PDB file of C-alpha atoms in Angstrom:
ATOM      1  CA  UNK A   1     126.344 112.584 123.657  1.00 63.00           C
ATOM      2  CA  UNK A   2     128.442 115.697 123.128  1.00 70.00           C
ATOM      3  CA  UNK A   3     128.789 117.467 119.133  1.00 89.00           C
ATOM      4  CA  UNK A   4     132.054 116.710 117.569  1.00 95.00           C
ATOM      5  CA  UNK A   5     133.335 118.991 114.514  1.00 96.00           C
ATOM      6  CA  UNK A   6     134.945 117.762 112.036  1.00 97.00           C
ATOM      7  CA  UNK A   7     136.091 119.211 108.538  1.00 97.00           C
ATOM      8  CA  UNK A   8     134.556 117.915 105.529  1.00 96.00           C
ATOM      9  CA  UNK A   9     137.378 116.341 103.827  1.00 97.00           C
ATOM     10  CA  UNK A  10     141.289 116.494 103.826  1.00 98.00           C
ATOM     11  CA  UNK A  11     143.947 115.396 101.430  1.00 97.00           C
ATOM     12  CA  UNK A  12     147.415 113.492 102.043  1.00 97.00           C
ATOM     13  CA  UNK A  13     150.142 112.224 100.071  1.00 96.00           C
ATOM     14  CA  UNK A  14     150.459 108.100 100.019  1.00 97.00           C
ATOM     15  CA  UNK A  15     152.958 107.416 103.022  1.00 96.00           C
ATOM     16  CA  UNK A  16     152.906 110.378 105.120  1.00 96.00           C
ATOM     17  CA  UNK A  17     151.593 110.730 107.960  1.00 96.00           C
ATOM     18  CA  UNK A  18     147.572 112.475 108.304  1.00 98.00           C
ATOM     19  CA  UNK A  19     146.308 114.286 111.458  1.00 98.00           C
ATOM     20  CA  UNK A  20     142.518 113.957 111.392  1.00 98.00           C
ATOM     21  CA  UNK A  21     140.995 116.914 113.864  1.00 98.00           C
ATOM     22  CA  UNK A  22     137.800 116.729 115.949  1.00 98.00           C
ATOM     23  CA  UNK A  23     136.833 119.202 118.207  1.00 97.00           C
ATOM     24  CA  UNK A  24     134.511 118.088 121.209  1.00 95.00           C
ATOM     25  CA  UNK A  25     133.827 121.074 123.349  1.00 94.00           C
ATOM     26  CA  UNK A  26     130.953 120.153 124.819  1.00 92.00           C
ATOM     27  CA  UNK A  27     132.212 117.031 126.368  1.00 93.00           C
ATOM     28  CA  UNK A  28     131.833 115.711 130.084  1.00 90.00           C
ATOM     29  CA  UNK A  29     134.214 114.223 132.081  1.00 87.00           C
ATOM     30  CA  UNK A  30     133.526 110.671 131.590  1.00 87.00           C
ATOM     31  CA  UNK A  31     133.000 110.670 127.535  1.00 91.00           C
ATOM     32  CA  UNK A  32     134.789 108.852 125.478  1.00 92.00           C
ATOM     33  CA  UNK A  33     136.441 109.480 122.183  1.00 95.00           C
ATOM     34  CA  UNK A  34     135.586 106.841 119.579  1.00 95.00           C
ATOM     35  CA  UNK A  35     136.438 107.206 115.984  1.00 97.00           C
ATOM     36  CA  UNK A  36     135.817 104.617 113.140  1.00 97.00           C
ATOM     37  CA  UNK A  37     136.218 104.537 109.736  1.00 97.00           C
ATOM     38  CA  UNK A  38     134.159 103.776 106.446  1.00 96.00           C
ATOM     39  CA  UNK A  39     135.550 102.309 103.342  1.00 95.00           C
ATOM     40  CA  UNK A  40     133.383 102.496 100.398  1.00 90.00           C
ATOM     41  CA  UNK A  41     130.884 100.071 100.129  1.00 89.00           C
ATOM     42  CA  UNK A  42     131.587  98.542 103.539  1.00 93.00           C
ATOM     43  CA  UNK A  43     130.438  99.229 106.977  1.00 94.00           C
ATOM     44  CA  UNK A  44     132.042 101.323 109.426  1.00 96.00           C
ATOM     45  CA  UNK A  45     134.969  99.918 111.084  1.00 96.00           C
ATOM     46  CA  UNK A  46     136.345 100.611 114.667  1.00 96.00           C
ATOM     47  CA  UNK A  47     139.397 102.219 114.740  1.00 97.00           C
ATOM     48  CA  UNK A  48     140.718 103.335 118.054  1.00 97.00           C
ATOM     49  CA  UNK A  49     139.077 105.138 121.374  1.00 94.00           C
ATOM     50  CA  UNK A  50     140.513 106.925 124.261  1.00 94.00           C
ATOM     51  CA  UNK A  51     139.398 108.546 127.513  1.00 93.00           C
ATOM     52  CA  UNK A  52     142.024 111.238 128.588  1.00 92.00           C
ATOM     53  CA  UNK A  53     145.713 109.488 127.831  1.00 90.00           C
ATOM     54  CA  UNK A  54     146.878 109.054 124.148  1.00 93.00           C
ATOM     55  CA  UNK A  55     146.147 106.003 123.180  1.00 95.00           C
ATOM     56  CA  UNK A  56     148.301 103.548 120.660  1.00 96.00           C
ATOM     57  CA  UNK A  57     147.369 100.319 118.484  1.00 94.00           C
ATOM     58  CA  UNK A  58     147.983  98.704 115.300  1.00 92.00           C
ATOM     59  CA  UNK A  59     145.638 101.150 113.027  1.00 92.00           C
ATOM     60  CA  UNK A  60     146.265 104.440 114.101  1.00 96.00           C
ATOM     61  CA  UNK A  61     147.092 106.851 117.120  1.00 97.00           C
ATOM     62  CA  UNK A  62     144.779 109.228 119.552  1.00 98.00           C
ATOM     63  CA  UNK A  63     146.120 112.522 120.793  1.00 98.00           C
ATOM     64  CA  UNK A  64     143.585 113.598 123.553  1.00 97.00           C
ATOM     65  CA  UNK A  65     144.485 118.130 124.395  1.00 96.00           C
ATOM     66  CA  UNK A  66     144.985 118.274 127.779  1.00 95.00           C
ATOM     67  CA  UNK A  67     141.804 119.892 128.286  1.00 95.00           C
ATOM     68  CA  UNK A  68     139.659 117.195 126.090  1.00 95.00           C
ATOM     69  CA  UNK A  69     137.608 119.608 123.900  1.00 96.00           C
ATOM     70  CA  UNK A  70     139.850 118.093 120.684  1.00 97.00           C
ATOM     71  CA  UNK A  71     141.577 115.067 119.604  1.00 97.00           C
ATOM     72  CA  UNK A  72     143.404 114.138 116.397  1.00 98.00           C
ATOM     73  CA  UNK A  73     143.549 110.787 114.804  1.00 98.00           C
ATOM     74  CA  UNK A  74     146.820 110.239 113.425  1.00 98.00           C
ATOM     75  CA  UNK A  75     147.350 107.632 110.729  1.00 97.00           C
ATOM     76  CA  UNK A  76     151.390 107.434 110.880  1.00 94.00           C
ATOM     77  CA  UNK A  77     151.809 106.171 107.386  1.00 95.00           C
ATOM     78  CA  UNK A  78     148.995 106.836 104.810  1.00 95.00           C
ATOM     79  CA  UNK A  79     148.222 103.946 102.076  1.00 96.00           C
ATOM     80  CA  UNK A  80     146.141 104.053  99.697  1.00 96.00           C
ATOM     81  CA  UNK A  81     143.686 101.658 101.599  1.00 95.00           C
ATOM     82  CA  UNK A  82     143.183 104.067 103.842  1.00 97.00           C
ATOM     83  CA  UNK A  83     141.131 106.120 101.747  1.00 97.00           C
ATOM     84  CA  UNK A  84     137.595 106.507 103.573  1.00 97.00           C
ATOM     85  CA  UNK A  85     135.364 108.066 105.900  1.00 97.00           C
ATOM     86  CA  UNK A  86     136.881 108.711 109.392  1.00 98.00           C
ATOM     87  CA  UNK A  87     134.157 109.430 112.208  1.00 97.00           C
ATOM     88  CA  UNK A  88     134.902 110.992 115.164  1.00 97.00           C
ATOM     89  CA  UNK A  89     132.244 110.110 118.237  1.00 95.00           C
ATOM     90  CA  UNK A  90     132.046 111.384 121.938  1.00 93.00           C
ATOM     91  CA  UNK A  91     130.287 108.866 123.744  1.00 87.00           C
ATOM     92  CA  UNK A  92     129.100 108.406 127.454  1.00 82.00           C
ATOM     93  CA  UNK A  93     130.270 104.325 127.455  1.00 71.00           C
ATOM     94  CA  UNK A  94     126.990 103.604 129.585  1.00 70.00           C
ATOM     95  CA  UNK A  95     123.445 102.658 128.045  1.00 73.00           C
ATOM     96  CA  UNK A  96     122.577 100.290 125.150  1.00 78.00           C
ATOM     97  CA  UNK A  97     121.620 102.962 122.984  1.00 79.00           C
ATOM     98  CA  UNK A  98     123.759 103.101 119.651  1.00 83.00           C
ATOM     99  CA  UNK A  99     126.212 105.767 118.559  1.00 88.00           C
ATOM    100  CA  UNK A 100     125.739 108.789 116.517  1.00 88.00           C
ATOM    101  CA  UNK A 101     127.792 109.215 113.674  1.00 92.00           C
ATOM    102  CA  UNK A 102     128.536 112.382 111.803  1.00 91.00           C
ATOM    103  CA  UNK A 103     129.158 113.287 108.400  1.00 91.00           C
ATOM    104  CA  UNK A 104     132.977 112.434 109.548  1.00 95.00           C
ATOM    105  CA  UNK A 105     136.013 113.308 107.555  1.00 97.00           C
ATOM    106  CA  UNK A 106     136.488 112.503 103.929  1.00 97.00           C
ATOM    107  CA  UNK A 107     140.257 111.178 103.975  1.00 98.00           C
ATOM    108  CA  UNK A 108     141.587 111.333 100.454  1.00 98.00           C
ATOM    109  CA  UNK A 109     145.171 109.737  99.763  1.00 97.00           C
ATOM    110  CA  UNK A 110     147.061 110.667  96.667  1.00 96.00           C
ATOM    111  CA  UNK A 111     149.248 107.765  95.215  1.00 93.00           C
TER     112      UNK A 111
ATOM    113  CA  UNK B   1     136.591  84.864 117.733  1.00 86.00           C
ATOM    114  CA  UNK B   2     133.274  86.621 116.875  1.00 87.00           C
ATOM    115  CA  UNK B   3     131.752  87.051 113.623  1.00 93.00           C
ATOM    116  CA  UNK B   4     128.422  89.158 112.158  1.00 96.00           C
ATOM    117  CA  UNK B   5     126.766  87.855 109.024  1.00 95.00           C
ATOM    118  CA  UNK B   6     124.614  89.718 107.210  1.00 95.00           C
ATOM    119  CA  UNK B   7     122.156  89.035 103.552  1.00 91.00           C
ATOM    120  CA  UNK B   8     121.690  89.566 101.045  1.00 93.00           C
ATOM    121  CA  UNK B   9     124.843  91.534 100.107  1.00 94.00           C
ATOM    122  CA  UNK B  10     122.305  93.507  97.334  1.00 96.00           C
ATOM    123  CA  UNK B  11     118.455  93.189  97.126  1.00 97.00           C
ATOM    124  CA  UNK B  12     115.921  94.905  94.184  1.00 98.00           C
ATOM    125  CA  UNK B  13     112.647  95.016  95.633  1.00 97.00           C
ATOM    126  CA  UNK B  14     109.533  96.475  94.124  1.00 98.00           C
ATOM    127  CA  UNK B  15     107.525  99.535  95.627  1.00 98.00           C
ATOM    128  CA  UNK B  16     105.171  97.797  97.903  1.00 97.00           C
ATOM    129  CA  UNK B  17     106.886  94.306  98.409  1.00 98.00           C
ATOM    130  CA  UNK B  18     107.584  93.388 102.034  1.00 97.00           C
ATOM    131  CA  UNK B  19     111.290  93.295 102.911  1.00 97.00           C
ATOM    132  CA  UNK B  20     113.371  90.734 105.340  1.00 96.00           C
ATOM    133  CA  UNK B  21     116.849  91.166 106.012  1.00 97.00           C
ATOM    134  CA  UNK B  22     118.736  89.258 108.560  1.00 96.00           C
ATOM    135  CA  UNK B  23     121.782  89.310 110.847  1.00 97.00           C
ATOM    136  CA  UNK B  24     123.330  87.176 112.608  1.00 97.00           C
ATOM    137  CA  UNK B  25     126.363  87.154 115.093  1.00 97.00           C
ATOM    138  CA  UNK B  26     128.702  84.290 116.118  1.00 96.00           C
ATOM    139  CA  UNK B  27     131.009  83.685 118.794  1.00 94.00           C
ATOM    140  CA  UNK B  28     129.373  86.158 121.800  1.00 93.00           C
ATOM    141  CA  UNK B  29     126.679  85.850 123.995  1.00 92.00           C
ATOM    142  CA  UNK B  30     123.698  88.201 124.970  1.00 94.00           C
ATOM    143  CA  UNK B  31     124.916  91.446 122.595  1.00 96.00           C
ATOM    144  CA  UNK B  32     123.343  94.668 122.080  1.00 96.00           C
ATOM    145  CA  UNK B  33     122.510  94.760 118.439  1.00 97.00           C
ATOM    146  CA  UNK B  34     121.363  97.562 115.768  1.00 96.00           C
ATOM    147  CA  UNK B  35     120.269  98.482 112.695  1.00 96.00           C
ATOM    148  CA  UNK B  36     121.251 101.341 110.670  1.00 96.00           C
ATOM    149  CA  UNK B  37     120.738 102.896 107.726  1.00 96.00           C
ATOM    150  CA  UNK B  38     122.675 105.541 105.704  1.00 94.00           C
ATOM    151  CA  UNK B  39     120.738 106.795 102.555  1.00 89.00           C
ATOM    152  CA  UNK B  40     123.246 107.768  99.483  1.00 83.00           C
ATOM    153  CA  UNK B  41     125.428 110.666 100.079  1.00 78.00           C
ATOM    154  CA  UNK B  42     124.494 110.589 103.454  1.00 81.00           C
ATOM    155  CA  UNK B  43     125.140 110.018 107.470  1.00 86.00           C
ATOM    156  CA  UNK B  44     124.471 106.825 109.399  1.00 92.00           C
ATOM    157  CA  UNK B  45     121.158 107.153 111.134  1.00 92.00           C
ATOM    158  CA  UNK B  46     120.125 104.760 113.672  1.00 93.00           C
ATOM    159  CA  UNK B  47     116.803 102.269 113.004  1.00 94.00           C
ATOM    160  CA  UNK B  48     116.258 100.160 115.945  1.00 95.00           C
ATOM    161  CA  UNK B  49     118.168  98.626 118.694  1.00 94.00           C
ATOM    162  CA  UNK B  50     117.956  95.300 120.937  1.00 96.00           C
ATOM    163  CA  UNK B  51     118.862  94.571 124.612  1.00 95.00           C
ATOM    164  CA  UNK B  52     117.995  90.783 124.290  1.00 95.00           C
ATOM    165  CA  UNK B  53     114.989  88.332 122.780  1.00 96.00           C
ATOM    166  CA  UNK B  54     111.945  90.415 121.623  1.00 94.00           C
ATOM    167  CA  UNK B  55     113.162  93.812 122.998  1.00 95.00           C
ATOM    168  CA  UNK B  56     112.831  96.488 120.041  1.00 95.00           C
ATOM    169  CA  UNK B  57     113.470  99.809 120.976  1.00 92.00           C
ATOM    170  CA  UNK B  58     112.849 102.106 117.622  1.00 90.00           C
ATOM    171  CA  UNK B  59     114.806 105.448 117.233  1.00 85.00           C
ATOM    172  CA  UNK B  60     113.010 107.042 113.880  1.00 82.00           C
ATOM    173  CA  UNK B  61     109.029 106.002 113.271  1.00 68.00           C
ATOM    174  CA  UNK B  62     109.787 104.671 109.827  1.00 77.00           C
ATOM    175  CA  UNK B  63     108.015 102.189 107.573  1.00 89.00           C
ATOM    176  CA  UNK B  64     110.153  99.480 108.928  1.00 95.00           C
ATOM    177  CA  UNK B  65     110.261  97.034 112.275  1.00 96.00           C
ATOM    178  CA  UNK B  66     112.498  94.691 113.777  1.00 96.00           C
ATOM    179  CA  UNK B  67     112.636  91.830 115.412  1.00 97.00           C
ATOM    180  CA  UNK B  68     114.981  89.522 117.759  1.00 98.00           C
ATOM    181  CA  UNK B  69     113.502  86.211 117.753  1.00 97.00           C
ATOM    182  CA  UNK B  70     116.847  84.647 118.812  1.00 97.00           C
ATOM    183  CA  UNK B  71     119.557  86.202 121.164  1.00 97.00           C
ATOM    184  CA  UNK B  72     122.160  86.493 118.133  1.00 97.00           C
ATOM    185  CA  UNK B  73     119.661  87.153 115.418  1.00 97.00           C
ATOM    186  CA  UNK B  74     118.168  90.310 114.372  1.00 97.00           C
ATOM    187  CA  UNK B  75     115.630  90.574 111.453  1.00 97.00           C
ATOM    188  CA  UNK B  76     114.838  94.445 109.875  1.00 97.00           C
ATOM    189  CA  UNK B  77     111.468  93.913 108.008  1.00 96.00           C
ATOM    190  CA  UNK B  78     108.638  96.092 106.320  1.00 96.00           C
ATOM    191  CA  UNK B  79     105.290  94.706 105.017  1.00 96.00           C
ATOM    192  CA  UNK B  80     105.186  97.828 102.012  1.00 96.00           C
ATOM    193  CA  UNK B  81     108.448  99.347 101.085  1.00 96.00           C
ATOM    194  CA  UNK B  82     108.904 102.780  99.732  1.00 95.00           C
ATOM    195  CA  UNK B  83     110.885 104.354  97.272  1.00 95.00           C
ATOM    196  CA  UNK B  84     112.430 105.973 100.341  1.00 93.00           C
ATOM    197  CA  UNK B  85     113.586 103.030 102.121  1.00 95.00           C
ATOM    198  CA  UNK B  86     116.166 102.715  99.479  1.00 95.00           C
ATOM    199  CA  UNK B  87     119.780 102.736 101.213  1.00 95.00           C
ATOM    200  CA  UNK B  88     122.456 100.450 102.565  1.00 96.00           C
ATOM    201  CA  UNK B  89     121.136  99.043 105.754  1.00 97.00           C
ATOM    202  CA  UNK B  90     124.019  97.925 108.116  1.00 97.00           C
ATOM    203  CA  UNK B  91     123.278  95.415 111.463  1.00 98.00           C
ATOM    204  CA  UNK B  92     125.680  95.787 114.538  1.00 97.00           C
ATOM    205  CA  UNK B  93     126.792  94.641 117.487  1.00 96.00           C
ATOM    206  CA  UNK B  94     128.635  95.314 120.615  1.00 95.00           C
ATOM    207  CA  UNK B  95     128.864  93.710 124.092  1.00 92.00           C
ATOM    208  CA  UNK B  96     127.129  94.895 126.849  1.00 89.00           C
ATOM    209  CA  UNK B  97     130.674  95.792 128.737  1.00 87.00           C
ATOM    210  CA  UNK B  98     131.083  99.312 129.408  1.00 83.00           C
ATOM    211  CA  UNK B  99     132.160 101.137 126.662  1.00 85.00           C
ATOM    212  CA  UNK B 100     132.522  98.643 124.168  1.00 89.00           C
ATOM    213  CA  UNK B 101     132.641  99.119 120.236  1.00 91.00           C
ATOM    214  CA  UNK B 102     130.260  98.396 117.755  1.00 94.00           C
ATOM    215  CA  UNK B 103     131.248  95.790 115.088  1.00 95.00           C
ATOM    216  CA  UNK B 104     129.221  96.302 112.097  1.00 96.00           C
ATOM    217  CA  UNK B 105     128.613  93.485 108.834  1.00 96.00           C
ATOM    218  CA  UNK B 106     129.175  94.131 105.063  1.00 94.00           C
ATOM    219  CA  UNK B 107     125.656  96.040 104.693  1.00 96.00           C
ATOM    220  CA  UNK B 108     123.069  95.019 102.734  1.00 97.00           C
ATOM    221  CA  UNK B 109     122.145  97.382  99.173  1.00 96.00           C
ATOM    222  CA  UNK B 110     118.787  97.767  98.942  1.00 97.00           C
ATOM    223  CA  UNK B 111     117.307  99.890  96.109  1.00 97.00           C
ATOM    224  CA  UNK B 112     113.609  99.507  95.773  1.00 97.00           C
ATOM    225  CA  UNK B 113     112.444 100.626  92.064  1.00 97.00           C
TER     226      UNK B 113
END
């Protein structure tokens, strides 16, 4: 599966909106972008994936660049529950094998 | 709808007691499931994995096993733990169609003193 990049940790105000970046440069045409998301003490949670079109649903948005070597997760309204771990994944869909996860993005929200 | 189940929630073991944790998932059939485990202040790294009934594939040579005596149940054991194998071990799942996401449990804490 390709590298993804993704800074350490970002900061947002409660109820704005956060862009989350990952940069996948190495990826192949038939990757997909995953990204979940880790509250403390819980396990990772699924949070949206995309191939090449942006991609819409109840937690979040995916903007996929036009050339796929980035995407940006975009929470549209920040609470404070949304305070975690956001992991950004490139994965080939096929196999049984499980994914990698990065160190991800630290999201912190400020009340 | 489908459901994972995971225990204990928190387990205190001794250095050199065996260890048995258990998953379970409801509500699918035939699912790919995992076991991870992310040390403190660290990444998720991946344990084991399962296909279907007794098939164990093992992605770090650790001083654990696994085992899938049933299609929805998936056991992480170790006859001697370490003070390494403390961590918060998570089980997942995920269909086998294309693509699909992994749906993990609540974890369980396992410090081992």
């Amino acid at each position: 599966d390709a590298k993804t990049t993704q800074p350490n940790s970002m900061e947002s105000n409660e109820e704005e909106p956060v862009h989350l970046p990952c940069n996948h440069s190495t990826i192949s045409g038939t990757d997909y972008i995953h990204w979940y998301r880790q509250l403390p003490s819980q396990g990772p949670e699924y949070v949206i994936h995309g191939l090449t079109s942006n991609v819409n649903n109840r937690m979040a948005s995916l903007a996929i660049a036009e050339d796929r070597k980035s995407s940006t997760l975009i929470l549209h309204r920040a609470t404070l529950r949304d305070a975690a771990v956001y992991y950004c994944i490139v994965y080939s869909g096929g196999g049984a094998d499980g994914l990698t996860f990065g160190k991800g993005t630290h999201l912190i929200i400020q009340p | 709808s489908q459901t994972i189940h995971q225990w204990p929630a928190t387990l205190v073991q001794p250095v050199g007691s065996p260890l048995s944790l258990e998953c379970t998932v409801e509500g699918t059939s035939n699912p790919n499931l995992y076991w991870y485990r992310q040390a403190a202040g660290r990444g998720l790294q991946l344990l084991f994995y399962s296909v279907g009934i007794g098939q164990i594939s093992s992605e770090v040579p650790q001083n654990l096993s696994a085992s899938r005596p049933q299609d929805r149940q998936f056991i992480l054991s170790s006859k001697k733990l370490l003070l390494s194998d403390s961590g918060f071990y998570l089980c997942a799942w995920r269909t086998t169609a294309y693509n699909s996401p992994l749906h993990f449990g609540n974890g369980t804490r396992l410090t081992v003193t």
